[in-house]
Amino acid sequence: MNMTLIGTTLAALLTIAVYSFLYKDNPFYKFAEHLVVGVSAGYYLVIYYYNFIDPTVVSPVFRLRIGGDAILLGGVDWWMALIPGLLGLILYARFFPKIGWVSRWALGIYVGGYSGLGIAPVMQARVLDQIRGGALPVHALHTGQGWTNLLLVVGLLGTLTYFFFSLKHKGVLGGLARIGIVFIMVGFGASFGYTVMSRVSLLIGRMNFLLHDWLRIV
Amino acid sequence: MRGATGFSRRTRPVGGPTIVTATLAALLLFPAALPAQEPEAPAPVAAIAPPAGVLAVDSPDDRGGSVDVSWDLSPDDAEGRVLCYRIYRSAHPDTGFAPVGLVAPGVSRFRDSAAPDGTPLHYRVAVSDGEREVFSASFGPVEALPQWFHRGRITVLIASLGFVVAIVYFVRAAKAGKDLFIRRLAGLDHMDDAVGRATEMGKPILFISGLSTISDVATIAAVNILGEVAKKTAEYNTRLIVPCADPIVMAVEQEVVKEAYAKVGRVDAYNEDDVFYLTRSQFAYVAGVSGIMVRQRPATILYMGMFYAESLVLAETGASVGSIQIAGTDAVTQLPFFITSCDYTLIGEELYAASAYLSREPVLLGGLKGQDMTKAAIGLAIVLGAISATLAALGVIPWDFVARVLVNA
Amino acid sequence: MRRHVPLALCFIAGVFMAIQYFIPHPSVQAWYERLLAWLQTLLAFAFLIGTVSLVRLHAHKIGHKVAGRGYSWVLFVGLGLMVGFGFKGRAPGSPFDFMFQNVQVPIEGTMFSLLAFYIASAAFRAFRARTLEATLLLLAATIVMLGRVPVGDLLHRSIPAATDWILNVPNMASKRGIMIGVGLGMMATALKIMLGIERAWMGGTD
Amino acid sequence: MNRLGKFLQIDRRWIFLAILIAVLAPFIWPMGLPIVITKPVQDLYNAVDAIPPNGEPLFISIDYSPSTVPELDPMALAILRHAFSKDIRVAVLTLDPAGYGLAERALEAVAAEFGKERHKDYVFLGFQPGISAVVLGMGINIRNVFPEDAYGTPLSEIPMMEGIRNYDQIPLLITLSGTAVVEAWVIYAHQPYDAQIGAGVTAVMATDYYPFLDTGQLVGMLGGMRGAAEYETLIDRHDAGVRGMDSQSVIHILIIVLIVVGNIAYFGSRKRAPETAGGDAAA
């Protein structure tokens, strides 16, 4: 009995425990559920410590090293490593009700920083590029491409109209919004149908694991 | 679009006149291309012709340290005699050249991304047939410099500023007391009923704010909605359970719920253990939440924020325990599943409109108006773009013009 | 201090992160990289807060002798083992890796694969041709499902083409529209946060 | 309630059982149904095929974790086989910590299959955290983000990496991912640096990225197990992708039958007992 076999057997039993949930909630599922919540919470705690806190704070501040390079105590790099450490520590202020509000300083930087970061790339990739992709020539209606382009433009305009919030969906606007919802529903149906495959793939993968890797019967 | 920031990947075909020019240039420049201290390049009789027209410019829109070098292909390239081009750099026009890069035949450009900033640099391109290298004339001086503004992004800047102006203008107008209409959002009209139902049944409400971090704007939208929901559960004295997948989201949501309970004067009813962190791991989180669903049997489940593949596992488990489910997400891939498994679904942008809708705060409604106006402008841009593309296709206006407008727009 | 400082920090961080996109100069980019690393580190610090919350919840269950508290012990064992092993070594073959590979990966993979069952039950339950929209949804889904598998090709030649058409035309048009709308919503929300209009993140103190 | 109405209330566990049987059956009786090639797959195949042998390497970023292995692993294997069979050099990296072992396993297996030499024909750069930072960093200099390969050899000492600085020397980068990492490659590598990006994604993500194909932000794409099966067909090497498609066909048909029967029962029961309508709200 080697470690690989023990590991595979453990994994297989846990796999079956999870599948038992399809029948109904039961002690085996509860065991697997609590185990994986604990294990994964521990996993992320450790991984984030070693991937971020250690290299950006602990190593430079206490061991005076960034990557392989030595830094000076009290030098610019040292102070720059201390700041995220202090920001991280003030997050813990929330455990002390009297100074709990200090943790908002760190949250402010976090929330603000990420908010700002998104604006321009979103404008580029989600708005401008999509406008470019959406502005298509709609001549040549005697060909398939002409009609396709017309549908693409109309569908896009309809979908945009559906998301108009500050006007009542009546008249032309209502008509366009209606076209929009038709396109949206067809799109959602397509996504649903398209997804079935990847979900079944996962099931095939698990069955492969049970039958091939564990039981070795196929 | 492509090529706006970098080089085109296409290489120039070598036409007749180019060959003549290149050969002439090569003949004329040949001696200069052979510095004495480059012993590996003796002057051969039947040598391959060196590349001509070497041009080096500071790479545009970058953080410095980079020079773009381009040249005309060696006339012998088309005949397959070229093995590679090697690019040389020096601080002097005719001595001290060192190789900085190598490209395949047929390629006529190279980005030297190790160029020192602010020094005059000279470039040469050598062509190699495997046995010897033949040098072009040197080009220079050129300086690699960092830029303070990314010109390729000017459209994004203008569009973003326009958007900021639109939002700020309508927010101010709303503050000034302009009355603003907002259309019905089906799912949210039932929020009161959903909370009321939970109260009647004496069962909790489960609020799931997605799996993303607070860096995802969708999560912030979810947090805003949670604030409004918490006010209602505090009023009705209904238990609100909020399992979180991200620790910062948890910290923020604890604040939000506590504050909402305080606002309606029920701070005593707030239980910090009901807003808790489970795990960041996607399906471990799902395992935990599914367990909560089948054991607590919540009357109502709200899914708001960013969701990934877990959406359907959660929503189907929720449906199987008979909960009323309202979802809202901007995750286009997950919307189909919420739509099939939930009672009401907020689609895409509706999620962002939700906090304005629920709170009816004029400033938020003003922001929404600003979004709508931008959307109208985008619709107009698409229509105009389609019309000009059509006119170009019909030959009324030149394609060049349309292409330029679309690329720069 | 309680209100203005966090809002000011939020504004400054936001504006800097927004404009750095347009400034390639290294003096700005270096700060951008630094700030980005700080944000990631901040999240790493928060994991301890999250874990404390999880531990407190289950300690509470054990302390109050809630039914099923035995499972809380299971959770503690899993958490304790991972943290204990993790600080000793995480290389492939280590106990930490063993737990990850043989507990976390298979359970998560299996949870994920439950979708194959749920997608079938959801389709059966909800795909009813009640309204025009619902009918279109189920028709599109059915055609695409057929078009994705080899059987569809055998059934009728035009099914893969129809699938491609649905994906490339109506699907693309609506996705693009939703994408633009979502983009606007994201930018507007981000902007409102930076400007301090939307401040639920700090408990909505106004 | 009549019999048809009762059918609509059928315990969903019967459906689960039917799915289980459907997924297991083709394991015992393989069918081997034919595969049609779609354009995004052909485009990606052509892009890989156009890379000159023994030159600038094809980059493959294995950005998936064990949960999406069944769909994405066959893609990785097929693309690697394609590249190695044409003597195209390959550099593999991962942006997902859980992808490290998967990437290493796939690369080493296929390299051994074709008798390829590490550092001459292929290199494994390993994992670096921070998705957008890595993608952006590679645009400046790969050595900044991957100073050495996964086993500690400095990039400067790896022959095949000579002269490979950033995206300008990468003819094609293929990301295999079940998450939005693809978008990071498009936004942070294609947009600023004009890098050529191809993608292999799970079937569910594929619809999301159609707009990117249209705008040229992605050169080509493999969607789900079928994408893998198509690629396997193109390189004429049938494997897990083609095999899995049999199970896929059976389950897809089963679900369609369920939908059809469900609707017949629904309309049949409504004619006789109109009050049974309701329950779950439609879209």
PDB file of N, CA and C in Angstrom, chain A residues 21 25 29-30 33 37 40-41 44 48 94 104 107 110 114 120 123-124 127 132 135-139 156-157 160 162-169 188 191-192 195 199, chain B residues 156 159-160 181-183 214-215 248 251 254-255 279 281 284 287 291 294-295 309 335-337 339 347 349-350 369 372 375 378 382-383 386 389-390 393 406-407 409:
ATOM      1  N   PHE A  21     -24.811  13.179  -2.108  1.00  0.00           N
ATOM      2  CA  PHE A  21     -25.664  14.345  -1.870  1.00  0.00           C
ATOM      3  C   PHE A  21     -26.796  14.416  -2.893  1.00  0.00           C
ATOM      4  N   ASP A  25     -29.108  14.769   1.628  1.00  0.00           N
ATOM      5  CA  ASP A  25     -28.092  15.173   2.591  1.00  0.00           C
ATOM      6  C   ASP A  25     -27.869  14.014   3.563  1.00  0.00           C
ATOM      7  N   TYR A  29     -21.786  13.175   3.241  1.00  0.00           N
ATOM      8  CA  TYR A  29     -21.650  14.462   2.573  1.00  0.00           C
ATOM      9  C   TYR A  29     -21.221  15.525   3.577  1.00  0.00           C
ATOM     10  N   LYS A  30     -21.868  15.522   4.743  1.00  0.00           N
ATOM     11  CA  LYS A  30     -21.540  16.530   5.758  1.00  0.00           C
ATOM     12  C   LYS A  30     -20.061  16.456   6.129  1.00  0.00           C
ATOM     13  N   GLU A  33     -18.059  17.837   3.205  1.00  0.00           N
ATOM     14  CA  GLU A  33     -18.297  19.277   3.117  1.00  0.00           C
ATOM     15  C   GLU A  33     -17.454  20.043   4.145  1.00  0.00           C
ATOM     16  N   VAL A  37     -14.161  22.512   3.397  1.00  0.00           N
ATOM     17  CA  VAL A  37     -14.184  23.926   3.785  1.00  0.00           C
ATOM     18  C   VAL A  37     -12.954  24.222   4.647  1.00  0.00           C
ATOM     19  N   SER A  40      -9.619  23.836   2.463  1.00  0.00           N
ATOM     20  CA  SER A  40      -9.393  24.883   1.470  1.00  0.00           C
ATOM     21  C   SER A  40      -9.162  26.238   2.136  1.00  0.00           C
ATOM     22  N   ALA A  41      -9.842  26.493   3.263  1.00  0.00           N
ATOM     23  CA  ALA A  41      -9.593  27.750   3.967  1.00  0.00           C
ATOM     24  C   ALA A  41      -8.132  27.785   4.421  1.00  0.00           C
ATOM     25  N   TYR A  44      -5.744  28.392   1.341  1.00  0.00           N
ATOM     26  CA  TYR A  44      -5.624  29.769   0.876  1.00  0.00           C
ATOM     27  C   TYR A  44      -4.873  30.650   1.867  1.00  0.00           C
ATOM     28  N   TYR A  48      -1.589  32.400   0.333  1.00  0.00           N
ATOM     29  CA  TYR A  48      -1.532  33.859   0.264  1.00  0.00           C
ATOM     30  C   TYR A  48      -0.428  34.407   1.159  1.00  0.00           C
ATOM     31  N   ARG A  94     -10.344  46.107  13.358  1.00  0.00           N
ATOM     32  CA  ARG A  94     -11.761  45.778  13.521  1.00  0.00           C
ATOM     33  C   ARG A  94     -11.999  44.853  14.703  1.00  0.00           C
ATOM     34  N   ARG A 104     -11.053  51.104   8.044  1.00  0.00           N
ATOM     35  CA  ARG A 104     -11.625  51.678   6.821  1.00  0.00           C
ATOM     36  C   ARG A 104     -10.576  52.390   5.974  1.00  0.00           C
ATOM     37  N   LEU A 107      -9.339  49.762   3.775  1.00  0.00           N
ATOM     38  CA  LEU A 107     -10.407  49.399   2.837  1.00  0.00           C
ATOM     39  C   LEU A 107     -10.585  50.470   1.771  1.00  0.00           C
ATOM     40  N   TYR A 110      -8.007  50.090  -0.828  1.00  0.00           N
ATOM     41  CA  TYR A 110      -8.278  48.856  -1.574  1.00  0.00           C
ATOM     42  C   TYR A 110      -9.429  49.061  -2.560  1.00  0.00           C
ATOM     43  N   TYR A 114      -8.870  49.640  -6.751  1.00  0.00           N
ATOM     44  CA  TYR A 114      -9.412  48.721  -7.751  1.00  0.00           C
ATOM     45  C   TYR A 114     -10.509  49.379  -8.589  1.00  0.00           C
ATOM     46  N   ALA A 120     -10.433  52.685 -17.243  1.00  0.00           N
ATOM     47  CA  ALA A 120      -9.945  52.833 -18.614  1.00  0.00           C
ATOM     48  C   ALA A 120      -9.920  51.509 -19.399  1.00  0.00           C
ATOM     49  N   MET A 123     -13.395  50.724 -20.450  1.00  0.00           N
ATOM     50  CA  MET A 123     -13.816  51.598 -21.541  1.00  0.00           C
ATOM     51  C   MET A 123     -13.265  51.076 -22.870  1.00  0.00           C
ATOM     52  N   GLN A 124     -12.009  50.646 -22.826  1.00  0.00           N
ATOM     53  CA  GLN A 124     -11.355  50.148 -24.039  1.00  0.00           C
ATOM     54  C   GLN A 124     -11.972  48.828 -24.518  1.00  0.00           C
ATOM     55  N   VAL A 127     -16.288  48.664 -24.121  1.00  0.00           N
ATOM     56  CA  VAL A 127     -17.118  49.656 -24.790  1.00  0.00           C
ATOM     57  C   VAL A 127     -16.571  49.979 -26.182  1.00  0.00           C
ATOM     58  N   ARG A 132     -16.684  49.347 -32.185  1.00  0.00           N
ATOM     59  CA  ARG A 132     -15.994  49.093 -33.454  1.00  0.00           C
ATOM     60  C   ARG A 132     -16.491  47.799 -34.082  1.00  0.00           C
ATOM     61  N   ALA A 135     -20.198  48.211 -35.532  1.00  0.00           N
ATOM     62  CA  ALA A 135     -20.554  49.088 -36.647  1.00  0.00           C
ATOM     63  C   ALA A 135     -20.248  48.390 -37.960  1.00  0.00           C
ATOM     64  N   LEU A 136     -21.240  47.719 -38.513  1.00  0.00           N
ATOM     65  CA  LEU A 136     -21.014  46.906 -39.713  1.00  0.00           C
ATOM     66  C   LEU A 136     -21.783  47.467 -40.897  1.00  0.00           C
ATOM     67  N   PRO A 137     -21.254  47.269 -42.118  1.00  0.00           N
ATOM     68  CA  PRO A 137     -21.990  47.736 -43.294  1.00  0.00           C
ATOM     69  C   PRO A 137     -23.243  46.878 -43.503  1.00  0.00           C
ATOM     70  N   VAL A 138     -24.347  47.527 -43.815  1.00  0.00           N
ATOM     71  CA  VAL A 138     -25.604  46.774 -43.948  1.00  0.00           C
ATOM     72  C   VAL A 138     -26.179  46.879 -45.359  1.00  0.00           C
ATOM     73  N   HIS A 139     -25.309  47.000 -46.358  1.00  0.00           N
ATOM     74  CA  HIS A 139     -25.785  47.006 -47.743  1.00  0.00           C
ATOM     75  C   HIS A 139     -25.913  45.534 -48.185  1.00  0.00           C
ATOM     76  N   LEU A 156     -27.884  44.451 -31.527  1.00  0.00           N
ATOM     77  CA  LEU A 156     -27.060  45.212 -30.590  1.00  0.00           C
ATOM     78  C   LEU A 156     -27.801  46.454 -30.094  1.00  0.00           C
ATOM     79  N   LEU A 157     -28.427  47.177 -31.035  1.00  0.00           N
ATOM     80  CA  LEU A 157     -29.174  48.378 -30.641  1.00  0.00           C
ATOM     81  C   LEU A 157     -30.342  48.002 -29.732  1.00  0.00           C
ATOM     82  N   LEU A 160     -29.078  47.168 -26.251  1.00  0.00           N
ATOM     83  CA  LEU A 160     -28.725  48.404 -25.541  1.00  0.00           C
ATOM     84  C   LEU A 160     -29.982  49.117 -25.046  1.00  0.00           C
ATOM     85  N   TYR A 162     -32.829  47.829 -24.297  1.00  0.00           N
ATOM     86  CA  TYR A 162     -33.440  47.116 -23.175  1.00  0.00           C
ATOM     87  C   TYR A 162     -32.873  47.627 -21.854  1.00  0.00           C
ATOM     88  N   PHE A 163     -31.619  48.043 -21.873  1.00  0.00           N
ATOM     89  CA  PHE A 163     -31.003  48.508 -20.633  1.00  0.00           C
ATOM     90  C   PHE A 163     -31.194  49.998 -20.380  1.00  0.00           C
ATOM     91  N   PHE A 164     -32.104  50.616 -21.105  1.00  0.00           N
ATOM     92  CA  PHE A 164     -32.452  52.004 -20.787  1.00  0.00           C
ATOM     93  C   PHE A 164     -33.316  52.011 -19.533  1.00  0.00           C
ATOM     94  N   PHE A 165     -32.850  52.711 -18.520  1.00  0.00           N
ATOM     95  CA  PHE A 165     -33.588  52.684 -17.255  1.00  0.00           C
ATOM     96  C   PHE A 165     -34.447  53.916 -17.048  1.00  0.00           C
ATOM     97  N   SER A 166     -34.033  55.035 -17.619  1.00  0.00           N
ATOM     98  CA  SER A 166     -34.668  56.290 -17.221  1.00  0.00           C
ATOM     99  C   SER A 166     -35.809  56.702 -18.132  1.00  0.00           C
ATOM    100  N   LEU A 167     -36.198  55.827 -19.068  1.00  0.00           N
ATOM    101  CA  LEU A 167     -37.348  56.149 -19.906  1.00  0.00           C
ATOM    102  C   LEU A 167     -38.292  54.956 -19.918  1.00  0.00           C
ATOM    103  N   LYS A 168     -39.579  55.234 -20.073  1.00  0.00           N
ATOM    104  CA  LYS A 168     -40.552  54.141 -20.168  1.00  0.00           C
ATOM    105  C   LYS A 168     -40.354  53.403 -21.485  1.00  0.00           C
ATOM    106  N   HIS A 169     -40.462  52.088 -21.438  1.00  0.00           N
ATOM    107  CA  HIS A 169     -40.298  51.311 -22.677  1.00  0.00           C
ATOM    108  C   HIS A 169     -41.611  51.316 -23.461  1.00  0.00           C
ATOM    109  N   PHE A 188     -29.047  33.577 -24.509  1.00  0.00           N
ATOM    110  CA  PHE A 188     -28.981  32.778 -23.278  1.00  0.00           C
ATOM    111  C   PHE A 188     -29.238  31.304 -23.572  1.00  0.00           C
ATOM    112  N   SER A 191     -26.121  29.902 -24.963  1.00  0.00           N
ATOM    113  CA  SER A 191     -25.112  29.677 -23.919  1.00  0.00           C
ATOM    114  C   SER A 191     -25.433  28.426 -23.121  1.00  0.00           C
ATOM    115  N   PHE A 192     -26.709  28.280 -22.788  1.00  0.00           N
ATOM    116  CA  PHE A 192     -27.122  27.113 -21.997  1.00  0.00           C
ATOM    117  C   PHE A 192     -26.778  25.833 -22.754  1.00  0.00           C
ATOM    118  N   THR A 195     -23.176  25.039 -22.957  1.00  0.00           N
ATOM    119  CA  THR A 195     -22.532  24.706 -21.690  1.00  0.00           C
ATOM    120  C   THR A 195     -22.668  23.244 -21.310  1.00  0.00           C
ATOM    121  N   ARG A 199     -20.085  20.623 -18.859  1.00  0.00           N
ATOM    122  CA  ARG A 199     -20.504  20.004 -17.590  1.00  0.00           C
ATOM    123  C   ARG A 199     -20.425  18.493 -17.686  1.00  0.00           C
TER     124      ARG A 199
ATOM    125  N   VAL B 156      -9.532  56.495 -25.565  1.00  0.00           N
ATOM    126  CA  VAL B 156     -10.039  55.981 -24.290  1.00  0.00           C
ATOM    127  C   VAL B 156     -10.124  57.123 -23.285  1.00  0.00           C
ATOM    128  N   ALA B 159     -13.076  59.386 -24.237  1.00  0.00           N
ATOM    129  CA  ALA B 159     -14.336  58.705 -23.943  1.00  0.00           C
ATOM    130  C   ALA B 159     -14.563  58.630 -22.435  1.00  0.00           C
ATOM    131  N   SER B 160     -13.506  58.314 -21.680  1.00  0.00           N
ATOM    132  CA  SER B 160     -13.665  58.205 -20.228  1.00  0.00           C
ATOM    133  C   SER B 160     -14.030  59.555 -19.626  1.00  0.00           C
ATOM    134  N   PHE B 181     -37.107  59.510 -13.417  1.00  0.00           N
ATOM    135  CA  PHE B 181     -37.905  58.291 -13.558  1.00  0.00           C
ATOM    136  C   PHE B 181     -36.971  57.089 -13.655  1.00  0.00           C
ATOM    137  N   ILE B 182     -37.398  55.949 -13.127  1.00  0.00           N
ATOM    138  CA  ILE B 182     -36.663  54.711 -13.368  1.00  0.00           C
ATOM    139  C   ILE B 182     -37.660  53.608 -13.696  1.00  0.00           C
ATOM    140  N   ARG B 183     -37.352  52.868 -14.752  1.00  0.00           N
ATOM    141  CA  ARG B 183     -38.291  51.825 -15.178  1.00  0.00           C
ATOM    142  C   ARG B 183     -38.311  50.694 -14.159  1.00  0.00           C
ATOM    143  N   ILE B 214     -13.726  42.326  -3.665  1.00  0.00           N
ATOM    144  CA  ILE B 214     -14.314  43.647  -3.725  1.00  0.00           C
ATOM    145  C   ILE B 214     -13.711  44.441  -4.890  1.00  0.00           C
ATOM    146  N   SER B 215     -12.626  43.917  -5.476  1.00  0.00           N
ATOM    147  CA  SER B 215     -12.051  44.610  -6.632  1.00  0.00           C
ATOM    148  C   SER B 215     -12.964  44.475  -7.841  1.00  0.00           C
ATOM    149  N   ILE B 248     -12.173  40.122   2.565  1.00  0.00           N
ATOM    150  CA  ILE B 248     -12.410  41.569   2.576  1.00  0.00           C
ATOM    151  C   ILE B 248     -13.883  41.864   2.338  1.00  0.00           C
ATOM    152  N   ALA B 251     -15.529  41.456   5.582  1.00  0.00           N
ATOM    153  CA  ALA B 251     -15.312  42.596   6.472  1.00  0.00           C
ATOM    154  C   ALA B 251     -16.249  43.738   6.095  1.00  0.00           C
ATOM    155  N   GLN B 254     -19.962  42.851   6.887  1.00  0.00           N
ATOM    156  CA  GLN B 254     -20.293  42.961   8.315  1.00  0.00           C
ATOM    157  C   GLN B 254     -20.609  44.410   8.667  1.00  0.00           C
ATOM    158  N   GLU B 255     -19.778  45.318   8.155  1.00  0.00           N
ATOM    159  CA  GLU B 255     -20.004  46.752   8.394  1.00  0.00           C
ATOM    160  C   GLU B 255     -21.373  47.177   7.866  1.00  0.00           C
ATOM    161  N   THR B 279     -14.885  29.955   2.699  1.00  0.00           N
ATOM    162  CA  THR B 279     -13.581  29.675   2.103  1.00  0.00           C
ATOM    163  C   THR B 279     -13.538  30.333   0.754  1.00  0.00           C
ATOM    164  N   SER B 281     -12.131  29.035  -1.817  1.00  0.00           N
ATOM    165  CA  SER B 281     -12.104  28.010  -2.832  1.00  0.00           C
ATOM    166  C   SER B 281     -13.500  27.802  -3.420  1.00  0.00           C
ATOM    167  N   ALA B 284     -15.454  24.376  -2.801  1.00  0.00           N
ATOM    168  CA  ALA B 284     -15.544  24.113  -1.368  1.00  0.00           C
ATOM    169  C   ALA B 284     -16.600  25.050  -0.789  1.00  0.00           C
ATOM    170  N   ALA B 287     -19.911  23.639  -1.680  1.00  0.00           N
ATOM    171  CA  ALA B 287     -20.251  22.515  -0.797  1.00  0.00           C
ATOM    172  C   ALA B 287     -20.812  23.050   0.509  1.00  0.00           C
ATOM    173  N   GLY B 291     -24.789  22.853   1.815  1.00  0.00           N
ATOM    174  CA  GLY B 291     -25.105  22.294   3.131  1.00  0.00           C
ATOM    175  C   GLY B 291     -26.004  23.230   3.922  1.00  0.00           C
ATOM    176  N   VAL B 294     -29.662  23.064   2.490  1.00  0.00           N
ATOM    177  CA  VAL B 294     -30.509  21.911   2.799  1.00  0.00           C
ATOM    178  C   VAL B 294     -30.799  21.811   4.294  1.00  0.00           C
ATOM    179  N   ARG B 295     -29.946  22.397   5.127  1.00  0.00           N
ATOM    180  CA  ARG B 295     -30.201  22.298   6.570  1.00  0.00           C
ATOM    181  C   ARG B 295     -31.010  23.464   7.115  1.00  0.00           C
ATOM    182  N   ALA B 309     -18.990  29.220 -12.514  1.00  0.00           N
ATOM    183  CA  ALA B 309     -19.698  27.978 -12.806  1.00  0.00           C
ATOM    184  C   ALA B 309     -20.597  27.510 -11.660  1.00  0.00           C
ATOM    185  N   LEU B 335     -25.775  34.020 -16.547  1.00  0.00           N
ATOM    186  CA  LEU B 335     -27.161  34.491 -16.605  1.00  0.00           C
ATOM    187  C   LEU B 335     -28.155  33.428 -17.081  1.00  0.00           C
ATOM    188  N   PRO B 336     -27.817  32.634 -18.106  1.00  0.00           N
ATOM    189  CA  PRO B 336     -28.795  31.632 -18.562  1.00  0.00           C
ATOM    190  C   PRO B 336     -29.221  30.683 -17.442  1.00  0.00           C
ATOM    191  N   PHE B 337     -28.305  30.368 -16.543  1.00  0.00           N
ATOM    192  CA  PHE B 337     -28.624  29.405 -15.487  1.00  0.00           C
ATOM    193  C   PHE B 337     -29.482  30.026 -14.407  1.00  0.00           C
ATOM    194  N   ILE B 339     -31.499  32.455 -14.961  1.00  0.00           N
ATOM    195  CA  ILE B 339     -32.808  32.667 -15.583  1.00  0.00           C
ATOM    196  C   ILE B 339     -33.631  31.388 -15.546  1.00  0.00           C
ATOM    197  N   ILE B 347     -30.559  41.225 -15.124  1.00  0.00           N
ATOM    198  CA  ILE B 347     -29.608  40.932 -16.191  1.00  0.00           C
ATOM    199  C   ILE B 347     -28.571  42.038 -16.310  1.00  0.00           C
ATOM    200  N   GLU B 349     -26.473  44.962 -16.585  1.00  0.00           N
ATOM    201  CA  GLU B 349     -26.447  46.314 -16.052  1.00  0.00           C
ATOM    202  C   GLU B 349     -27.548  46.555 -15.013  1.00  0.00           C
ATOM    203  N   GLU B 350     -28.620  45.742 -15.076  1.00  0.00           N
ATOM    204  CA  GLU B 350     -29.701  45.917 -14.097  1.00  0.00           C
ATOM    205  C   GLU B 350     -29.183  45.758 -12.674  1.00  0.00           C
ATOM    206  N   LYS B 369     -29.094  58.023 -14.978  1.00  0.00           N
ATOM    207  CA  LYS B 369     -29.472  58.859 -16.119  1.00  0.00           C
ATOM    208  C   LYS B 369     -28.229  59.130 -16.979  1.00  0.00           C
ATOM    209  N   ASP B 372     -27.500  56.198 -19.049  1.00  0.00           N
ATOM    210  CA  ASP B 372     -28.438  56.086 -20.167  1.00  0.00           C
ATOM    211  C   ASP B 372     -28.055  57.024 -21.306  1.00  0.00           C
ATOM    212  N   LYS B 375     -25.272  55.612 -23.129  1.00  0.00           N
ATOM    213  CA  LYS B 375     -25.747  54.494 -23.940  1.00  0.00           C
ATOM    214  C   LYS B 375     -26.367  55.017 -25.235  1.00  0.00           C
ATOM    215  N   ILE B 378     -23.661  55.900 -27.492  1.00  0.00           N
ATOM    216  CA  ILE B 378     -23.053  54.703 -28.072  1.00  0.00           C
ATOM    217  C   ILE B 378     -23.927  54.155 -29.192  1.00  0.00           C
ATOM    218  N   ILE B 382     -22.892  53.681 -33.060  1.00  0.00           N
ATOM    219  CA  ILE B 382     -23.001  52.427 -33.815  1.00  0.00           C
ATOM    220  C   ILE B 382     -23.783  52.659 -35.113  1.00  0.00           C
ATOM    221  N   VAL B 383     -24.880  53.420 -35.001  1.00  0.00           N
ATOM    222  CA  VAL B 383     -25.685  53.694 -36.195  1.00  0.00           C
ATOM    223  C   VAL B 383     -24.854  54.473 -37.220  1.00  0.00           C
ATOM    224  N   ALA B 386     -22.274  52.231 -38.719  1.00  0.00           N
ATOM    225  CA  ALA B 386     -22.856  51.288 -39.680  1.00  0.00           C
ATOM    226  C   ALA B 386     -23.198  52.008 -40.976  1.00  0.00           C
ATOM    227  N   ALA B 389     -19.984  52.791 -42.851  1.00  0.00           N
ATOM    228  CA  ALA B 389     -19.432  51.545 -43.402  1.00  0.00           C
ATOM    229  C   ALA B 389     -20.239  51.122 -44.626  1.00  0.00           C
ATOM    230  N   THR B 390     -21.554  51.318 -44.541  1.00  0.00           N
ATOM    231  CA  THR B 390     -22.416  50.958 -45.670  1.00  0.00           C
ATOM    232  C   THR B 390     -22.109  51.832 -46.872  1.00  0.00           C
ATOM    233  N   ALA B 393     -19.003  50.786 -48.432  1.00  0.00           N
ATOM    234  CA  ALA B 393     -19.160  49.539 -49.180  1.00  0.00           C
ATOM    235  C   ALA B 393     -19.850  49.793 -50.510  1.00  0.00           C
ATOM    236  N   LEU B 406     -12.951  54.525 -37.640  1.00  0.00           N
ATOM    237  CA  LEU B 406     -13.229  53.405 -36.733  1.00  0.00           C
ATOM    238  C   LEU B 406     -12.012  53.069 -35.886  1.00  0.00           C
ATOM    239  N   VAL B 407     -10.836  53.135 -36.497  1.00  0.00           N
ATOM    240  CA  VAL B 407      -9.634  52.794 -35.735  1.00  0.00           C
ATOM    241  C   VAL B 407      -9.369  53.831 -34.666  1.00  0.00           C
ATOM    242  N   ALA B 409     -11.579  55.977 -33.518  1.00  0.00           N
ATOM    243  CA  ALA B 409     -12.756  56.348 -32.724  1.00  0.00           C
ATOM    244  C   ALA B 409     -12.707  55.729 -31.347  1.00  0.00           C
TER     245      ALA B 409
END
